[in-house]
PDB file of C-alpha atoms in Angstrom:
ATOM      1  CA  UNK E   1       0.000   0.000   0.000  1.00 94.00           C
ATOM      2  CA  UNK E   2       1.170   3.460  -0.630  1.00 96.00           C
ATOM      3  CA  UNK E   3      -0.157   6.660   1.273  1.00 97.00           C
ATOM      4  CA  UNK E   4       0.391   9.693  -0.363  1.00 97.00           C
ATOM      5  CA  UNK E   5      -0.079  12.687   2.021  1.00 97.00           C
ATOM      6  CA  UNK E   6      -0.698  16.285   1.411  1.00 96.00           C
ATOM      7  CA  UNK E   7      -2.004  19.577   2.903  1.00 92.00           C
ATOM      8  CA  UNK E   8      -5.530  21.154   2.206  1.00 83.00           C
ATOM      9  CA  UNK E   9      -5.563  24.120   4.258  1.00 80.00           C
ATOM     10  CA  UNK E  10      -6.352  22.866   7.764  1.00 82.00           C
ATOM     11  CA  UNK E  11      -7.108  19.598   6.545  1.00 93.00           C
ATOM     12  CA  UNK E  12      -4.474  16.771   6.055  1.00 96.00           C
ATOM     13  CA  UNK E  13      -5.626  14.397   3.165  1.00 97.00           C
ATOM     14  CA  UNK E  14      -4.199  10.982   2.947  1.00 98.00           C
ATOM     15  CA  UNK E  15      -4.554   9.134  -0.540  1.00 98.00           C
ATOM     16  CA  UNK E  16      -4.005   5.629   0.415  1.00 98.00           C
ATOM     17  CA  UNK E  17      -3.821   3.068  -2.669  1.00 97.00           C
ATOM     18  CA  UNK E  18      -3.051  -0.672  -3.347  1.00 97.00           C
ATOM     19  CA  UNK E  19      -4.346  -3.195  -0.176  1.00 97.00           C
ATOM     20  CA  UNK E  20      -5.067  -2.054   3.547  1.00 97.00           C
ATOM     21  CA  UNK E  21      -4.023  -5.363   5.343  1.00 97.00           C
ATOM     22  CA  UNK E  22      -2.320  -7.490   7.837  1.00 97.00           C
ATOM     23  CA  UNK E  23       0.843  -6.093   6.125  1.00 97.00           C
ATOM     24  CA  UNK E  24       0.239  -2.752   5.354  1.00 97.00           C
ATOM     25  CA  UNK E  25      -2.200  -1.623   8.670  1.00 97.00           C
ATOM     26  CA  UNK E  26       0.799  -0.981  10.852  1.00 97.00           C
ATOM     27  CA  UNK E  27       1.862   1.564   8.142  1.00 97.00           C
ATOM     28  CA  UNK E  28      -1.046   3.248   8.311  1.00 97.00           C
ATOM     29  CA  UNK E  29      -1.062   3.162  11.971  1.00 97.00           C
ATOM     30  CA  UNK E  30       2.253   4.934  12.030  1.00 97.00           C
ATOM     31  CA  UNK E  31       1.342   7.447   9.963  1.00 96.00           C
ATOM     32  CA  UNK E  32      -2.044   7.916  11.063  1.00 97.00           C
ATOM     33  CA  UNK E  33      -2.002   8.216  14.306  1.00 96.00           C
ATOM     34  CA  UNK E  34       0.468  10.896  15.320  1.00 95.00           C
ATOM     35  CA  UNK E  35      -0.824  13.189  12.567  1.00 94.00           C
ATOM     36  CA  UNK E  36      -3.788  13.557  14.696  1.00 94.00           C
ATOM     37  CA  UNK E  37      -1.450  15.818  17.231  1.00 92.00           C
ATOM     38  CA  UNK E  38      -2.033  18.462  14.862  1.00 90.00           C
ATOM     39  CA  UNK E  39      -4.250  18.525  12.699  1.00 91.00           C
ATOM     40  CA  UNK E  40      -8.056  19.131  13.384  1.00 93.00           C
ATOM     41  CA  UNK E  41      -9.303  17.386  10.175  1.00 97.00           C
ATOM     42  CA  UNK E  42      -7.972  14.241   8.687  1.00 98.00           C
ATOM     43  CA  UNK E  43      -9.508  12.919   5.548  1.00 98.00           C
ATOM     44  CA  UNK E  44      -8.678   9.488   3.950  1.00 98.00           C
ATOM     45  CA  UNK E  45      -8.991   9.287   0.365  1.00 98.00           C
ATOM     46  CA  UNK E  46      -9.991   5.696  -1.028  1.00 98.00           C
ATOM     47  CA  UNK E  47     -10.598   6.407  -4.471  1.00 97.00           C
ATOM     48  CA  UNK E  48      -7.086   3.850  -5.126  1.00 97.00           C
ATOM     49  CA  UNK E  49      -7.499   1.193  -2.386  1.00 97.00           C
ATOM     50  CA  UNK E  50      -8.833  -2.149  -3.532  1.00 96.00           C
ATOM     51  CA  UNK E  51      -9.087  -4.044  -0.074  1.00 97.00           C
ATOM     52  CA  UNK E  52      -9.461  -3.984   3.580  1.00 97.00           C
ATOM     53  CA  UNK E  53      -9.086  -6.422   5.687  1.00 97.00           C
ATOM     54  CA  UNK E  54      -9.590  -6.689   9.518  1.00 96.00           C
ATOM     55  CA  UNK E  55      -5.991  -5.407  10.151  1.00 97.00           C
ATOM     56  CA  UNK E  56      -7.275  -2.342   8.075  1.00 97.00           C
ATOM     57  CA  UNK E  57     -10.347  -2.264   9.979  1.00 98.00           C
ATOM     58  CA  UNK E  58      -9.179  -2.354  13.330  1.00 98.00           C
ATOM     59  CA  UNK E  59      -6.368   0.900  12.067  1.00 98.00           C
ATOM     60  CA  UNK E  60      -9.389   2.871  11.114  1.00 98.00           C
ATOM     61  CA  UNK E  61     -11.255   2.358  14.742  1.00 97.00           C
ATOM     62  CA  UNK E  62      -7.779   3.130  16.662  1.00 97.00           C
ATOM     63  CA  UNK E  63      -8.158   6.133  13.961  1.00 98.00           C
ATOM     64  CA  UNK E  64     -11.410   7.274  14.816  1.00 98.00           C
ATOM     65  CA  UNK E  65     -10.603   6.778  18.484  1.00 97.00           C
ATOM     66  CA  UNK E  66      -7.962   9.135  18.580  1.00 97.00           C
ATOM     67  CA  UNK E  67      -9.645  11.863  16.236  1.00 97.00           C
ATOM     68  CA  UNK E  68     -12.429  11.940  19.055  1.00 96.00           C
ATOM     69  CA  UNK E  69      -9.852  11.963  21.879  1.00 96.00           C
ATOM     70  CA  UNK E  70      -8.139  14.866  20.240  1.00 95.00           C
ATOM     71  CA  UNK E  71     -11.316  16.750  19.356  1.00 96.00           C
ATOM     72  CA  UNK E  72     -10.696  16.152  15.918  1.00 97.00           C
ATOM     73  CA  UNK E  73     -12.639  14.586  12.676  1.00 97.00           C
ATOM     74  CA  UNK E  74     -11.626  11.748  10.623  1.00 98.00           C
ATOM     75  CA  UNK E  75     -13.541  11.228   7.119  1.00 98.00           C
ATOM     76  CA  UNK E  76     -13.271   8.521   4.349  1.00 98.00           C
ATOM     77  CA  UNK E  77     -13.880   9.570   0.944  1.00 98.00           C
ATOM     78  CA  UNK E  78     -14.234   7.738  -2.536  1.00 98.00           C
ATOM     79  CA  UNK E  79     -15.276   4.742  -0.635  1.00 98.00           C
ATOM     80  CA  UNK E  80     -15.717   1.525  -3.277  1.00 97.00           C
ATOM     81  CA  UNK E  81     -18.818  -0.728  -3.389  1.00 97.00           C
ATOM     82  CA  UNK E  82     -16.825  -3.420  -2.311  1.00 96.00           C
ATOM     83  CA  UNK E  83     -15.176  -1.730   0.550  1.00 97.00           C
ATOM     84  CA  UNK E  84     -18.456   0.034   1.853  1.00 97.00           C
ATOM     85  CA  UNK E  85     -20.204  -3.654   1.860  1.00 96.00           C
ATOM     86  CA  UNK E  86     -17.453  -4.774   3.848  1.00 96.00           C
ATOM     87  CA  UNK E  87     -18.417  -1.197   6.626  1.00 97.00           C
ATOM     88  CA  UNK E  88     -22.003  -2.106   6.447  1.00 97.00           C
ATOM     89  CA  UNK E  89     -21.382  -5.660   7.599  1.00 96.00           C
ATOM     90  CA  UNK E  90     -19.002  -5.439  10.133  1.00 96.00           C
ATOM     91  CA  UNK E  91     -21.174  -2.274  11.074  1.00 96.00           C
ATOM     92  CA  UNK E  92     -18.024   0.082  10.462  1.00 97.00           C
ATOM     93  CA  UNK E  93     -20.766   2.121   8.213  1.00 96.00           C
ATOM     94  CA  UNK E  94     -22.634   3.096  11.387  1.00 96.00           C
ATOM     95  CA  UNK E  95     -18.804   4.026  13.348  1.00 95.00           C
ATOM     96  CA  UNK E  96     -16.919   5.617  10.778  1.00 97.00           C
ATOM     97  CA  UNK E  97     -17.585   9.023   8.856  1.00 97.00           C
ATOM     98  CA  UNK E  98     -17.958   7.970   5.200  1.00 97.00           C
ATOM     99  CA  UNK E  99     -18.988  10.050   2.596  1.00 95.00           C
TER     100      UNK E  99
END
C-alpha cells in the first residue's frame, strides 16, 4: 500500500492506494495516528485502495478513536462498493464518517 499525504488548508488528506491489510495496517497506523497531534481534520482518500481487511479495519477504529480523543474529525472519501459492503457488515458504516 502506498499513502500519499498532502495539505488542504487545515485539513491533512491521505490518498491511500493498493491493499489495507495485515501487512500494510501498521503503516497506516504509524502514519495515522500521530498526525492527529495536529491537525483538526484528517480525511482518507480511497478512491485507489482495492481491499481492507480486519488489520485495516481495526487501524481505522484506533483512527477514529484518537480523532475523538483529540477533538478532531476523521472522514473517508471515494469509498468503493466493495469496501463500503465490507463497513455495512461489520457495522463500520454506522462508526466511521464515510462520505
Amino acid at each position: 500500500m502506498n499513502i500519499n499525504k498532502t495539505q488542504n488548508g487545515d485539513k491533512t488528506v491521505f490518498t491511500l492506494s493498493g491493499r489495507l491489510d495485515t501487512t500494510t495496517a501498521p503503516k497506516l497506523q504509524e502514519t495515522l495516528i500521530p498526525e492527529f497531534d495536529t491537525a483538526k481534520q484528517i480525511e482518507l482518500n480511497f478512491s485507489e485502495l482495492a481491499y481492507v481487511s480486519s488489520a485495516g479495519l481495526r487501524v481505522l477504529l484506533m483512527g477514529e478513536k484518537a480523532a475523538k480523543a483529540k477533538g478532531a474529525s476523521l472522514t473517508l472519501v471515494n469509498v468503493s462498493d466493495e469496501i463500503m459492503e465490507v463497513f455495512e457488515m461489520t457495522g463500520f458504516a454506522e462508526i466511521l464518517n464515510v462520505e
